[in-house]
């Protein structure tokens, strides 16, 4: 399939195919976009023509039909949506020729009817631009790659337009809401109905290289999938995206990056020659003290994670988790020894302390 990866900007916006006769377009008012919300249709139909058609009196109707394809059943959201209590700002899916792109169905500032509401009446329809990704049978990794990358580029375009920080949050009726969420996230935040999209898309986990069992979809702030989406949007917003390199380490502008499948690893661990490294949200290798998913780690100047060693009086265990232990050196007439506030001290072993290996005898004293 021919992929359509492009950067949107004011000179190259998404294709407009407004649907003015839909109930949503006729009745919904304006709003101020403060975030973006991803949906998928949950149906095995990846063609835009199923959902999006131009109005009968659209001056560009013939050209749009040639591009999108003709819905001969009349169940699109323009002709079949006159009484439909739903409407999105745009759609992502396949054109008639199989290419993936975005069709804008109404103004970005028209309040969507997308994620529904909870009994409280709270709804991210009040705050977030929304679109549907036309879902297939959830098995085609190449198709998912297309719609995912298209949605990332669309998100970057909208974030720039409305000055939205993809890693940011807003306050909505006393609830801290991330700027980038999906339909299920709105539900867990008590601001939308209980639909599973987009976490129900099976091939997503394989494409992004994230084990499904490791993702807590009930954490809309910090689960691995939504973090990856936010990171990819932020990278797409850069004027000069990171260049493609062969897999492995690459230094760019004085920072180290690790490439896998020709893409920089972001917000994830890398194991290389027996040592662990962590690549930040922008893909750059981290050094020094870092807190990752609530656990403190230390990385030396080369980016190597500390394991089974002492750093500035704290101890990093075999998994790298660091705990304050109050480790200090002590001088006695018999010699030097190292111990912590609990009374522990190393005996008959080598211990790495602040980057240097020290050997202690059976009594715990430093061996010269």
mmCIF file of C-alpha atoms in Angstrom:
data_model
loop_
_atom_site.group_PDB
_atom_site.id
_atom_site.type_symbol
_atom_site.label_atom_id
_atom_site.label_comp_id
_atom_site.label_asym_id
_atom_site.label_seq_id
_atom_site.Cartn_x
_atom_site.Cartn_y
_atom_site.Cartn_z
ATOM 1 C CA UNK A 1 0.000 0.000 0.000
ATOM 2 C CA UNK A 2 1.254 3.503 -0.778
ATOM 3 C CA UNK A 3 1.756 5.428 2.436
ATOM 4 C CA UNK A 4 0.938 9.094 2.740
ATOM 5 C CA UNK A 5 3.181 10.472 5.461
ATOM 6 C CA UNK A 6 3.143 14.225 5.342
ATOM 7 C CA UNK A 7 3.511 17.221 7.561
ATOM 8 C CA UNK A 8 0.433 19.409 7.748
ATOM 9 C CA UNK A 9 0.758 23.184 7.941
ATOM 10 C CA UNK A 10 -1.159 26.289 6.937
ATOM 11 C CA UNK A 11 -0.077 25.798 3.336
ATOM 12 C CA UNK A 12 -0.875 22.085 3.359
ATOM 13 C CA UNK A 13 -3.937 21.515 5.577
ATOM 14 C CA UNK A 14 -6.008 18.312 5.670
ATOM 15 C CA UNK A 15 -8.608 17.859 2.925
ATOM 16 C CA UNK A 16 -11.906 19.549 3.760
ATOM 17 C CA UNK A 17 -15.120 17.608 3.263
ATOM 18 C CA UNK A 18 -17.621 19.375 5.508
ATOM 19 C CA UNK A 19 -20.918 17.597 6.227
ATOM 20 C CA UNK A 20 -23.311 20.519 6.856
ATOM 21 C CA UNK A 21 -26.535 18.473 6.829
ATOM 22 C CA UNK A 22 -25.533 16.217 9.714
ATOM 23 C CA UNK A 23 -27.310 16.845 12.998
ATOM 24 C CA UNK A 24 -23.962 17.514 14.684
ATOM 25 C CA UNK A 25 -22.945 20.178 12.179
ATOM 26 C CA UNK A 26 -26.351 21.877 12.310
ATOM 27 C CA UNK A 27 -26.768 21.905 16.096
ATOM 28 C CA UNK A 28 -23.361 21.890 17.756
ATOM 29 C CA UNK A 29 -21.880 25.194 18.883
ATOM 30 C CA UNK A 30 -18.343 26.524 19.063
ATOM 31 C CA UNK A 31 -15.729 25.638 21.681
ATOM 32 C CA UNK A 32 -12.106 26.424 22.498
ATOM 33 C CA UNK A 33 -9.852 23.402 21.805
ATOM 34 C CA UNK A 34 -7.517 22.590 24.671
ATOM 35 C CA UNK A 35 -6.607 19.006 23.778
ATOM 36 C CA UNK A 36 -7.003 16.130 21.317
ATOM 37 C CA UNK A 37 -8.911 12.847 21.685
ATOM 38 C CA UNK A 38 -8.323 9.781 19.488
ATOM 39 C CA UNK A 39 -11.117 7.322 18.566
ATOM 40 C CA UNK A 40 -11.374 4.258 16.397
ATOM 41 C CA UNK A 41 -14.599 3.122 14.747
ATOM 42 C CA UNK A 42 -14.541 -0.435 16.120
ATOM 43 C CA UNK A 43 -15.830 -1.739 12.766
ATOM 44 C CA UNK A 44 -14.075 -3.733 10.075
ATOM 45 C CA UNK A 45 -14.224 -0.989 7.449
ATOM 46 C CA UNK A 46 -11.157 1.132 6.772
ATOM 47 C CA UNK A 47 -12.652 3.165 3.881
ATOM 48 C CA UNK A 48 -13.418 6.855 4.445
ATOM 49 C CA UNK A 49 -16.349 6.702 2.004
ATOM 50 C CA UNK A 50 -18.299 4.625 4.537
ATOM 51 C CA UNK A 51 -18.428 7.601 6.893
ATOM 52 C CA UNK A 52 -17.551 10.793 5.007
ATOM 53 C CA UNK A 53 -19.292 12.184 1.918
ATOM 54 C CA UNK A 54 -19.608 15.743 0.612
ATOM 55 C CA UNK A 55 -22.910 17.567 0.673
ATOM 56 C CA UNK A 56 -25.003 17.266 -2.493
ATOM 57 C CA UNK A 57 -24.552 20.985 -3.190
ATOM 58 C CA UNK A 58 -20.819 21.081 -2.408
ATOM 59 C CA UNK A 59 -19.154 22.886 -5.344
ATOM 60 C CA UNK A 60 -16.273 20.369 -5.156
ATOM 61 C CA UNK A 61 -18.553 17.336 -4.858
ATOM 62 C CA UNK A 62 -17.460 15.541 -8.039
ATOM 63 C CA UNK A 63 -13.781 15.995 -7.249
ATOM 64 C CA UNK A 64 -14.276 14.829 -3.653
ATOM 65 C CA UNK A 65 -16.297 11.766 -4.695
ATOM 66 C CA UNK A 66 -13.562 10.827 -7.154
ATOM 67 C CA UNK A 67 -11.025 11.122 -4.334
ATOM 68 C CA UNK A 68 -13.013 9.494 -1.506
ATOM 69 C CA UNK A 69 -15.273 7.110 -3.406
ATOM 70 C CA UNK A 70 -19.058 6.930 -3.500
ATOM 71 C CA UNK A 71 -21.122 5.590 -0.611
ATOM 72 C CA UNK A 72 -23.993 3.948 -2.474
ATOM 73 C CA UNK A 73 -25.854 2.977 0.704
ATOM 74 C CA UNK A 74 -26.504 6.506 1.991
ATOM 75 C CA UNK A 75 -25.365 5.568 5.507
ATOM 76 C CA UNK A 76 -22.500 8.059 5.649
ATOM 77 C CA UNK A 77 -22.631 10.710 8.382
ATOM 78 C CA UNK A 78 -23.715 13.473 5.972
ATOM 79 C CA UNK A 79 -26.720 11.773 4.394
ATOM 80 C CA UNK A 80 -27.448 9.197 7.091
ATOM 81 C CA UNK A 81 -26.463 11.518 9.912
ATOM 82 C CA UNK A 82 -29.349 13.967 9.841
ATOM 83 C CA UNK A 83 -30.715 12.435 13.058
ATOM 84 C CA UNK A 84 -27.450 10.972 14.392
ATOM 85 C CA UNK A 85 -26.364 12.227 17.804
ATOM 86 C CA UNK A 86 -22.671 12.034 16.963
ATOM 87 C CA UNK A 87 -20.132 14.018 15.004
ATOM 88 C CA UNK A 88 -16.376 14.394 14.807
ATOM 89 C CA UNK A 89 -14.089 17.155 13.598
ATOM 90 C CA UNK A 90 -12.306 14.830 11.171
ATOM 91 C CA UNK A 91 -11.700 11.240 10.070
ATOM 92 C CA UNK A 92 -8.571 9.224 9.269
ATOM 93 C CA UNK A 93 -8.749 6.295 6.851
ATOM 94 C CA UNK A 94 -8.353 5.121 3.259
ATOM 95 C CA UNK A 95 -9.217 7.068 0.148
ATOM 96 C CA UNK A 96 -10.549 5.386 -2.986
ATOM 97 C CA UNK A 97 -6.992 4.618 -4.178
ATOM 98 C CA UNK A 98 -6.022 3.020 -0.856
ATOM 99 C CA UNK A 99 -3.902 5.871 0.466
ATOM 100 C CA UNK A 100 -4.401 6.924 4.074
ATOM 101 C CA UNK A 101 -5.170 10.553 4.853
ATOM 102 C CA UNK A 102 -7.347 12.903 6.929
ATOM 103 C CA UNK A 103 -10.707 14.385 5.926
ATOM 104 C CA UNK A 104 -11.853 17.405 7.938
ATOM 105 C CA UNK A 105 -15.620 17.119 8.496
ATOM 106 C CA UNK A 106 -16.186 20.470 10.183
ATOM 107 C CA UNK A 107 -14.399 23.436 11.775
ATOM 108 C CA UNK A 108 -11.789 22.605 14.418
ATOM 109 C CA UNK A 109 -13.617 24.947 16.789
ATOM 110 C CA UNK A 110 -16.977 23.163 16.411
ATOM 111 C CA UNK A 111 -17.667 21.225 19.620
ATOM 112 C CA UNK A 112 -17.529 17.480 18.787
ATOM 113 C CA UNK A 113 -20.139 14.934 19.798
ATOM 114 C CA UNK A 114 -17.661 12.137 20.190
ATOM 115 C CA UNK A 115 -16.790 10.689 23.585
ATOM 116 C CA UNK A 116 -20.210 10.991 25.223
ATOM 117 C CA UNK A 117 -20.616 11.821 28.897
ATOM 118 C CA UNK A 118 -20.831 10.197 32.305
ATOM 119 C CA UNK A 119 -23.802 10.551 34.663
ATOM 120 C CA UNK A 120 -22.089 13.601 36.088
ATOM 121 C CA UNK A 121 -22.584 15.300 32.738
ATOM 122 C CA UNK A 122 -18.846 15.825 32.393
ATOM 123 C CA UNK A 123 -17.534 15.313 28.864
ATOM 124 C CA UNK A 124 -14.276 16.011 27.070
ATOM 125 C CA UNK A 125 -16.474 17.085 24.172
ATOM 126 C CA UNK A 126 -16.162 20.429 25.963
ATOM 127 C CA UNK A 127 -12.377 20.568 25.605
ATOM 128 C CA UNK A 128 -10.874 18.174 23.038
ATOM 129 C CA UNK A 129 -10.869 18.091 19.221
ATOM 130 C CA UNK A 130 -11.811 14.539 18.212
ATOM 131 C CA UNK A 131 -11.548 12.208 15.233
ATOM 132 C CA UNK A 132 -12.311 8.647 14.275
ATOM 133 C CA UNK A 133 -9.700 6.324 12.825
ATOM 134 C CA UNK A 134 -11.422 3.968 10.397
ATOM 135 C CA UNK A 135 -10.563 0.595 11.882
ATOM 136 C CA UNK A 136 -9.972 -2.595 9.938
ATOM 137 C CA UNK A 137 -10.120 -6.162 11.305
ATOM 138 C CA UNK A 138 -7.327 -5.191 13.780
ATOM 139 C CA UNK A 139 -4.812 -7.525 12.134
ATOM 140 C CA UNK A 140 -3.081 -5.480 9.416
ATOM 141 C CA UNK A 141 0.067 -4.008 10.933
ATOM 142 C CA UNK A 142 0.874 -2.012 7.773
ATOM 143 C CA UNK A 143 -2.536 -0.339 7.810
ATOM 144 C CA UNK A 144 -2.211 0.463 11.495
ATOM 145 C CA UNK A 145 1.214 1.978 10.809
ATOM 146 C CA UNK A 146 -0.363 4.279 8.229
ATOM 147 C CA UNK A 147 -3.245 5.518 10.347
ATOM 148 C CA UNK A 148 -1.061 5.841 13.445
ATOM 149 C CA UNK A 149 1.581 7.957 11.692
ATOM 150 C CA UNK A 150 -1.153 9.995 9.993
ATOM 151 C CA UNK A 151 -2.807 10.668 13.361
ATOM 152 C CA UNK A 152 0.535 11.685 14.860
ATOM 153 C CA UNK A 153 1.117 14.205 12.057
ATOM 154 C CA UNK A 154 -2.454 15.479 12.375
ATOM 155 C CA UNK A 155 -1.989 15.858 16.133
ATOM 156 C CA UNK A 156 1.266 17.774 15.660
ATOM 157 C CA UNK A 157 -0.487 20.139 13.239
ATOM 158 C CA UNK A 158 -3.370 20.795 15.646
ATOM 159 C CA UNK A 159 -1.093 21.164 18.677
ATOM 160 C CA UNK A 160 0.839 23.863 16.850
ATOM 161 C CA UNK A 161 -2.350 25.573 15.677
ATOM 162 C CA UNK A 162 -3.919 25.750 19.141
ATOM 163 C CA UNK A 163 -0.684 25.948 21.186
ATOM 164 C CA UNK A 164 -1.316 22.604 22.890
ATOM 165 C CA UNK A 165 1.528 20.942 24.795
ATOM 166 C CA UNK A 166 1.249 17.196 23.997
ATOM 167 C CA UNK A 167 2.759 16.388 27.406
ATOM 168 C CA UNK A 168 0.552 18.893 29.228
ATOM 169 C CA UNK A 169 -2.614 18.761 31.311
ATOM 170 C CA UNK A 170 -5.612 21.045 31.751
ATOM 171 C CA UNK A 171 -8.113 21.440 34.590
ATOM 172 C CA UNK A 172 -11.670 20.558 33.635
ATOM 173 C CA UNK A 173 -14.288 20.854 36.374
ATOM 174 C CA UNK A 174 -11.680 20.115 39.006
ATOM 175 C CA UNK A 175 -10.223 17.118 37.115
ATOM 176 C CA UNK A 176 -6.648 17.127 35.827
ATOM 177 C CA UNK A 177 -6.971 15.965 32.217
ATOM 178 C CA UNK A 178 -4.051 15.211 29.860
ATOM 179 C CA UNK A 179 -4.121 17.176 26.629
ATOM 180 C CA UNK A 180 -3.708 13.973 24.580
ATOM 181 C CA UNK A 181 -6.117 11.122 25.392
ATOM 182 C CA UNK A 182 -8.252 8.456 23.736
ATOM 183 C CA UNK A 183 -11.913 7.508 24.223
ATOM 184 C CA UNK A 184 -11.206 4.994 26.993
ATOM 185 C CA UNK A 185 -9.104 7.588 28.815
ATOM 186 C CA UNK A 186 -12.108 9.936 28.887
ATOM 187 C CA UNK A 187 -14.070 7.169 30.592
ATOM 188 C CA UNK A 188 -11.426 6.520 33.252
ATOM 189 C CA UNK A 189 -11.342 10.278 33.925
ATOM 190 C CA UNK A 190 -15.151 10.245 34.437
ATOM 191 C CA UNK A 191 -15.517 12.497 31.400
ATOM 192 C CA UNK A 192 -16.775 10.121 28.689
ATOM 193 C CA UNK A 193 -18.592 6.892 27.887
ATOM 194 C CA UNK A 194 -17.104 3.433 28.331
ATOM 195 C CA UNK A 195 -15.751 2.583 24.884
ATOM 196 C CA UNK A 196 -12.450 0.660 24.651
ATOM 197 C CA UNK A 197 -10.891 2.611 21.773
ATOM 198 C CA UNK A 198 -8.071 2.907 21.003
ATOM 199 C CA UNK A 199 -6.670 0.238 23.344
ATOM 200 C CA UNK A 200 -8.780 -2.446 21.612
ATOM 201 C CA UNK A 201 -6.602 -2.323 18.473
ATOM 202 C CA UNK A 202 -4.589 -5.556 18.688
ATOM 203 C CA UNK A 203 -1.735 -4.812 16.264
ATOM 204 C CA UNK A 204 -1.008 -1.497 17.970
ATOM 205 C CA UNK A 205 0.994 -3.194 20.707
ATOM 206 C CA UNK A 206 3.155 -5.099 18.232
ATOM 207 C CA UNK A 207 3.729 -2.053 16.015
ATOM 208 C CA UNK A 208 4.790 0.124 18.945
ATOM 209 C CA UNK A 209 6.826 -2.677 20.513
ATOM 210 C CA UNK A 210 4.954 -2.501 23.821
ATOM 211 C CA UNK A 211 3.736 -5.763 25.450
ATOM 212 C CA UNK A 212 -0.014 -5.613 25.931
ATOM 213 C CA UNK A 213 0.184 -7.155 29.395
ATOM 214 C CA UNK A 214 2.467 -4.335 30.534
ATOM 215 C CA UNK A 215 -0.050 -1.579 29.729
ATOM 216 C CA UNK A 216 -2.371 -0.359 32.463
ATOM 217 C CA UNK A 217 -5.094 1.187 30.323
ATOM 218 C CA UNK A 218 -6.777 2.563 33.452
ATOM 219 C CA UNK A 219 -3.908 5.019 33.960
ATOM 220 C CA UNK A 220 -4.640 7.838 31.465
ATOM 221 C CA UNK A 221 -1.715 9.889 32.733
ATOM 222 C CA UNK A 222 1.155 7.480 32.404
ATOM 223 C CA UNK A 223 0.426 4.197 30.616
ATOM 224 C CA UNK A 224 3.016 3.207 28.035
ATOM 225 C CA UNK A 225 0.788 3.533 24.965
ATOM 226 C CA UNK A 226 -0.484 7.046 25.623
ATOM 227 C CA UNK A 227 3.008 8.151 26.702
ATOM 228 C CA UNK A 228 4.396 6.871 23.411
ATOM 229 C CA UNK A 229 1.708 8.730 21.458
ATOM 230 C CA UNK A 230 2.503 11.980 23.272
ATOM 231 C CA UNK A 231 6.225 11.526 22.669
ATOM 232 C CA UNK A 232 5.697 10.831 18.967
ATOM 233 C CA UNK A 233 3.514 13.925 18.614
ATOM 234 C CA UNK A 234 6.131 16.067 20.346
ATOM 235 C CA UNK A 235 8.832 14.741 18.011
ATOM 236 C CA UNK A 236 6.628 15.377 14.965
ATOM 237 C CA UNK A 237 6.249 18.993 16.103
ATOM 238 C CA UNK A 238 9.990 19.587 15.763
ATOM 239 C CA UNK A 239 10.905 21.684 12.764
ATOM 240 C CA UNK A 240 13.724 19.244 11.986
ATOM 241 C CA UNK A 241 12.809 15.692 13.032
ATOM 242 C CA UNK A 242 15.555 13.342 14.136
ATOM 243 C CA UNK A 243 17.321 11.842 11.117
ATOM 244 C CA UNK A 244 17.100 8.156 10.323
ATOM 245 C CA UNK A 245 20.148 6.095 11.305
ATOM 246 C CA UNK A 246 21.076 2.430 11.190
ATOM 247 C CA UNK A 247 20.078 0.515 14.324
ATOM 248 C CA UNK A 248 22.389 1.174 17.256
ATOM 249 C CA UNK A 249 23.932 4.237 18.889
ATOM 250 C CA UNK A 250 24.146 7.613 17.160
ATOM 251 C CA UNK A 251 25.383 10.972 18.492
ATOM 252 C CA UNK A 252 23.341 13.967 17.308
ATOM 253 C CA UNK A 253 24.130 17.509 18.456
ATOM 254 C CA UNK A 254 26.158 16.191 21.377
ATOM 255 C CA UNK A 255 23.483 13.773 22.638
ATOM 256 C CA UNK A 256 23.332 9.991 22.347
ATOM 257 C CA UNK A 257 20.334 8.232 20.775
ATOM 258 C CA UNK A 258 19.645 4.536 20.254
ATOM 259 C CA UNK A 259 17.915 3.456 17.041
ATOM 260 C CA UNK A 260 15.795 0.340 16.605
ATOM 261 C CA UNK A 261 13.987 -0.415 13.339
ATOM 262 C CA UNK A 262 15.354 2.909 12.018
ATOM 263 C CA UNK A 263 13.566 4.875 14.750
ATOM 264 C CA UNK A 264 14.979 6.388 17.942
ATOM 265 C CA UNK A 265 13.901 4.546 21.096
ATOM 266 C CA UNK A 266 11.933 6.927 23.329
ATOM 267 C CA UNK A 267 10.784 6.679 26.944
ATOM 268 C CA UNK A 268 12.100 3.156 27.168
ATOM 269 C CA UNK A 269 15.003 0.976 28.308
ATOM 270 C CA UNK A 270 17.893 -0.216 26.158
ATOM 271 C CA UNK A 271 20.150 -3.114 27.145
ATOM 272 C CA UNK A 272 23.552 -2.992 25.490
ATOM 273 C CA UNK A 273 26.569 -5.172 26.263
ATOM 274 C CA UNK A 274 25.057 -6.270 29.578
ATOM 275 C CA UNK A 275 24.288 -2.755 30.874
ATOM 276 C CA UNK A 276 21.023 -0.848 31.004
ATOM 277 C CA UNK A 277 20.360 2.619 29.593
ATOM 278 C CA UNK A 278 17.220 4.757 29.519
ATOM 279 C CA UNK A 279 16.203 6.924 26.588
ATOM 280 C CA UNK A 280 14.139 10.004 27.440
ATOM 281 C CA UNK A 281 10.927 11.333 25.910
ATOM 282 C CA UNK A 282 12.876 12.993 23.101
ATOM 283 C CA UNK A 283 15.026 9.901 22.543
ATOM 284 C CA UNK A 284 18.162 11.338 24.176
ATOM 285 C CA UNK A 285 20.042 9.090 26.635
ATOM 286 C CA UNK A 286 19.595 10.093 30.283
ATOM 287 C CA UNK A 287 22.380 10.573 32.814
ATOM 288 C CA UNK A 288 22.506 11.383 36.533
ATOM 289 C CA UNK A 289 19.633 10.919 38.972
ATOM 290 C CA UNK A 290 16.323 10.046 37.308
ATOM 291 C CA UNK A 291 12.876 9.006 38.534
ATOM 292 C CA UNK A 292 11.178 6.624 36.087
ATOM 293 C CA UNK A 293 7.638 5.415 36.783
ATOM 294 C CA UNK A 294 8.062 6.249 40.470
ATOM 295 C CA UNK A 295 11.453 4.541 40.968
ATOM 296 C CA UNK A 296 14.758 6.374 41.380
ATOM 297 C CA UNK A 297 17.775 5.326 39.304
ATOM 298 C CA UNK A 298 21.272 6.662 38.752
ATOM 299 C CA UNK A 299 23.041 6.748 35.394
ATOM 300 C CA UNK A 300 26.719 7.644 35.107
ATOM 301 C CA UNK A 301 28.193 10.008 32.513
ATOM 302 C CA UNK A 302 28.203 7.200 29.935
ATOM 303 C CA UNK A 303 24.503 6.542 30.598
ATOM 304 C CA UNK A 304 25.112 3.190 32.344
ATOM 305 C CA UNK A 305 22.557 2.415 35.066
ATOM 306 C CA UNK A 306 24.034 1.798 38.524
ATOM 307 C CA UNK A 307 23.525 -1.768 39.821
ATOM 308 C CA UNK A 308 24.648 -3.246 43.142
ATOM 309 C CA UNK A 309 26.644 -0.148 44.070
ATOM 310 C CA UNK A 310 26.656 2.927 46.275
ATOM 311 C CA UNK A 311 26.182 6.453 44.931
ATOM 312 C CA UNK A 312 26.433 9.495 47.184
ATOM 313 C CA UNK A 313 25.413 7.472 50.225
ATOM 314 C CA UNK A 314 22.445 5.729 48.541
ATOM 315 C CA UNK A 315 22.369 2.117 47.344
ATOM 316 C CA UNK A 316 21.296 0.847 43.903
ATOM 317 C CA UNK A 317 20.189 -2.789 44.032
ATOM 318 C CA UNK A 318 20.672 -5.391 41.292
ATOM 319 C CA UNK A 319 17.615 -4.028 39.444
ATOM 320 C CA UNK A 320 18.929 -0.474 39.653
ATOM 321 C CA UNK A 321 16.350 0.813 42.138
ATOM 322 C CA UNK A 322 17.983 3.326 44.457
ATOM 323 C CA UNK A 323 17.145 3.737 48.138
ATOM 324 C CA UNK A 324 18.637 6.179 50.623
ATOM 325 C CA UNK A 325 20.796 4.255 53.065
ATOM 326 C CA UNK A 326 23.050 6.890 54.602
ATOM 327 C CA UNK A 327 26.260 5.188 53.490
ATOM 328 C CA UNK A 328 29.450 6.881 54.739
ATOM 329 C CA UNK A 329 33.167 6.230 55.193
ATOM 330 C CA UNK A 330 34.546 5.734 58.703
ATOM 331 C CA UNK A 331 38.178 6.076 59.831
ATOM 332 C CA UNK A 332 39.542 4.069 62.763
ATOM 333 C CA UNK A 333 43.003 3.226 63.992
ATOM 334 C CA UNK A 334 42.728 -0.212 62.373
ATOM 335 C CA UNK A 335 41.682 1.258 59.031
ATOM 336 C CA UNK A 336 38.781 2.533 56.942
ATOM 337 C CA UNK A 337 35.410 0.903 56.567
ATOM 338 C CA UNK A 338 32.112 1.794 54.865
ATOM 339 C CA UNK A 339 28.694 1.360 56.419
ATOM 340 C CA UNK A 340 25.145 2.631 56.415
ATOM 341 C CA UNK A 341 22.805 4.004 59.073
ATOM 342 C CA UNK A 342 21.315 0.553 59.792
ATOM 343 C CA UNK A 343 24.681 -0.833 60.899
ATOM 344 C CA UNK A 344 25.380 -2.794 57.706
ATOM 345 C CA UNK A 345 28.925 -2.846 56.304
ATOM 346 C CA UNK A 346 30.557 -4.969 53.557
ATOM 347 C CA UNK A 347 32.846 -7.843 54.567
ATOM 348 C CA UNK A 348 35.140 -10.018 52.447
ATOM 349 C CA UNK A 349 33.882 -8.580 49.156
ATOM 350 C CA UNK A 350 34.410 -5.907 46.523
ATOM 351 C CA UNK A 351 31.958 -3.013 46.551
ATOM 352 C CA UNK A 352 31.630 -0.192 44.029
ATOM 353 C CA UNK A 353 31.296 3.176 45.766
ATOM 354 C CA UNK A 354 30.875 6.389 43.769
ATOM 355 C CA UNK A 355 32.321 4.785 40.661
ATOM 356 C CA UNK A 356 35.344 3.079 42.226
ATOM 357 C CA UNK A 357 35.723 -0.581 43.287
ATOM 358 C CA UNK A 358 36.930 -1.176 46.864
ATOM 359 C CA UNK A 359 37.865 -4.509 48.482
ATOM 360 C CA UNK A 360 37.026 -5.127 52.151
ATOM 361 C CA UNK A 361 38.464 -7.889 54.347
ATOM 362 C CA UNK A 362 36.593 -10.367 56.551
ATOM 363 C CA UNK A 363 36.402 -7.747 59.329
ATOM 364 C CA UNK A 364 35.015 -5.094 57.002
ATOM 365 C CA UNK A 365 38.149 -2.972 56.703
ATOM 366 C CA UNK A 366 39.399 -1.536 53.429
ATOM 367 C CA UNK A 367 42.177 -3.541 51.838
ATOM 368 C CA UNK A 368 44.902 -1.355 50.329
#
